[in-house]
Amino acid sequence: MSAVFSSFNAVKSNIPAMIVWAGIICGGILIGFATYGIGMLFTMPILGYATWHGYHATIKKHHNM
């Protein structure tokens, strides 16, 4: 549960960045669908990698506060 609360607090304290990131994810998914799934081969690994590093940096920053 501590991970859930940490994530919730990180999102709550970074709402503008989370809105932008949600738009980037939606755009990547739309590109993947528009190319009949071929774009997913490129967008999903990039989005997954970026999401992990963004989450890690956000949680690390949040815990240091």
XYZ file of N, CA and C in Angstrom:
195
model
N 0.812 -1.201 0.000
C 0.000 0.000 0.000
C 0.859 1.269 0.000
N 2.065 1.167 0.528
C 2.905 2.372 0.545
C 3.257 2.815 -0.871
N 3.433 1.852 -1.782
C 3.720 2.208 -3.177
C 2.521 2.907 -3.813
N 1.329 2.444 -3.490
C 0.114 3.063 -4.040
C -0.001 4.502 -3.548
N 0.198 4.707 -2.252
C 0.103 6.055 -1.704
C 1.217 6.961 -2.220
N 2.404 6.428 -2.389
C 3.505 7.214 -2.945
C 3.189 7.649 -4.367
N 2.653 6.733 -5.158
C 2.291 7.054 -6.542
C 1.181 8.091 -6.586
N 0.185 7.917 -5.744
C -0.946 8.855 -5.713
C -0.463 10.253 -5.339
N 0.372 10.347 -4.327
C 0.890 11.651 -3.906
C 1.781 12.278 -4.969
N 2.556 11.467 -5.659
C 3.416 11.985 -6.729
C 2.571 12.547 -7.868
N 1.506 11.848 -8.229
C 0.618 12.337 -9.288
C -0.077 13.606 -8.837
N -0.569 13.600 -7.605
C -1.291 14.755 -7.074
C -0.415 16.002 -7.041
N 0.860 15.841 -6.774
C 1.748 16.999 -6.698
C 2.326 17.404 -8.056
N 2.049 16.633 -9.113
C 2.574 16.926 -10.458
C 1.469 16.851 -11.507
N 0.313 17.411 -11.228
C -0.836 17.273 -12.122
C -0.564 17.803 -13.537
N 0.011 18.994 -13.723
C 0.252 19.460 -15.105
C 1.163 18.513 -15.901
N 2.219 18.021 -15.260
C 3.115 17.093 -15.955
C 2.397 15.787 -16.279
N 1.536 15.330 -15.395
C 0.809 14.084 -15.632
C -0.195 14.231 -16.770
N -0.786 15.414 -16.895
C -1.717 15.651 -18.005
C -0.962 15.618 -19.334
N 0.206 16.249 -19.364
C 1.022 16.226 -20.589
C 1.445 14.797 -20.908
N 1.878 14.057 -19.890
C 2.326 12.685 -20.116
C 1.176 11.806 -20.606
N -0.026 12.002 -20.066
C -1.195 11.246 -20.535
C -1.459 11.542 -22.011
N -1.289 12.795 -22.409
C -1.466 13.152 -23.815
C -0.431 12.490 -24.713
N 0.814 12.413 -24.236
C 1.871 11.752 -25.011
C 1.571 10.268 -25.160
N 1.112 9.636 -24.090
C 0.765 8.213 -24.151
C -0.392 7.992 -25.114
N -1.426 8.832 -25.022
C -2.566 8.687 -25.944
C -2.135 8.895 -27.391
N -1.267 9.867 -27.617
C -0.759 10.096 -28.971
C 0.022 8.903 -29.493
N 0.855 8.311 -28.652
C 1.605 7.119 -29.062
C 0.710 5.947 -29.393
N -0.329 5.772 -28.591
C -1.275 4.684 -28.858
C -2.042 4.942 -30.148
N -2.449 6.189 -30.357
C -3.154 6.519 -31.601
C -2.273 6.289 -32.824
N -0.993 6.636 -32.725
C -0.063 6.371 -33.832
C 0.024 4.869 -34.084
N 0.089 4.102 -33.000
C 0.142 2.641 -33.147
C -1.096 2.085 -33.834
N -2.267 2.580 -33.436
C -3.506 2.107 -34.066
C -3.615 2.579 -35.512
N -3.170 3.809 -35.773
C -3.269 4.364 -37.130
C -2.383 3.609 -38.116
N -1.350 2.962 -37.629
C -0.457 2.207 -38.507
C -0.740 0.701 -38.424
N -1.964 0.377 -38.030
C -2.404 -1.021 -37.940
C -1.530 -1.860 -37.017
N -1.072 -1.231 -35.939
C -0.306 -1.946 -34.935
C 1.200 -1.958 -35.147
N 1.641 -1.605 -36.345
C 3.081 -1.619 -36.616
C 3.789 -0.552 -35.778
N 3.153 0.593 -35.615
C 3.730 1.651 -34.805
C 3.873 1.273 -33.341
N 3.038 0.319 -32.896
C 3.130 -0.141 -31.508
C 4.481 -0.795 -31.229
N 5.072 -1.388 -32.254
C 6.381 -2.016 -32.071
C 7.439 -1.007 -31.643
N 7.225 0.244 -32.010
C 8.188 1.287 -31.671
C 7.730 2.140 -30.490
N 6.437 2.489 -30.479
C 5.973 3.416 -29.455
C 5.864 2.775 -28.068
N 5.417 1.549 -27.987
C 5.215 0.934 -26.668
C 6.520 0.722 -25.890
N 7.582 0.203 -26.504
C 8.826 0.096 -25.725
C 9.375 1.455 -25.290
N 9.266 2.455 -26.153
C 9.757 3.789 -25.804
C 8.924 4.375 -24.671
N 7.598 4.273 -24.771
C 6.738 4.796 -23.715
C 6.936 4.040 -22.404
N 7.107 2.730 -22.476
C 7.347 1.937 -21.275
C 8.650 2.322 -20.600
N 9.694 2.484 -21.379
C 11.004 2.867 -20.861
C 10.941 4.255 -20.226
N 10.335 5.187 -20.935
C 10.233 6.553 -20.429
C 9.349 6.627 -19.192
N 8.282 5.843 -19.168
C 7.388 5.836 -18.011
C 8.109 5.320 -16.780
N 8.864 4.247 -16.932
C 9.592 3.707 -15.788
C 10.575 4.726 -15.229
N 11.353 5.370 -16.108
C 12.343 6.326 -15.635
C 11.690 7.575 -15.050
N 10.597 8.012 -15.640
C 9.865 9.152 -15.083
C 9.283 8.838 -13.721
N 8.724 7.636 -13.585
C 8.169 7.201 -12.297
C 9.271 7.112 -11.255
N 10.374 6.510 -11.628
C 11.490 6.338 -10.696
C 12.017 7.695 -10.225
N 12.204 8.635 -11.139
C 12.707 9.963 -10.778
C 11.691 10.727 -9.923
N 10.422 10.584 -10.233
C 9.394 11.277 -9.462
C 9.302 10.743 -8.049
N 9.316 9.444 -7.901
C 9.225 8.840 -6.569
C 10.485 9.149 -5.760
N 11.632 9.108 -6.422
C 12.899 9.419 -5.737
C 12.866 10.873 -5.240
N 12.412 11.802 -6.086
C 12.331 13.202 -5.706
C 11.315 13.377 -4.581
N 10.205 12.675 -4.678
C 9.131 12.798 -3.694
C 9.591 12.293 -2.336
N 10.377 11.213 -2.304
C 10.839 10.660 -1.044
C 11.920 11.534 -0.396
N 12.667 12.272 -1.215
C 13.719 13.131 -0.681
C 13.179 14.438 -0.097
N 11.915 14.735 -0.315
C 11.337 15.987 0.180
C 11.101 15.926 1.661
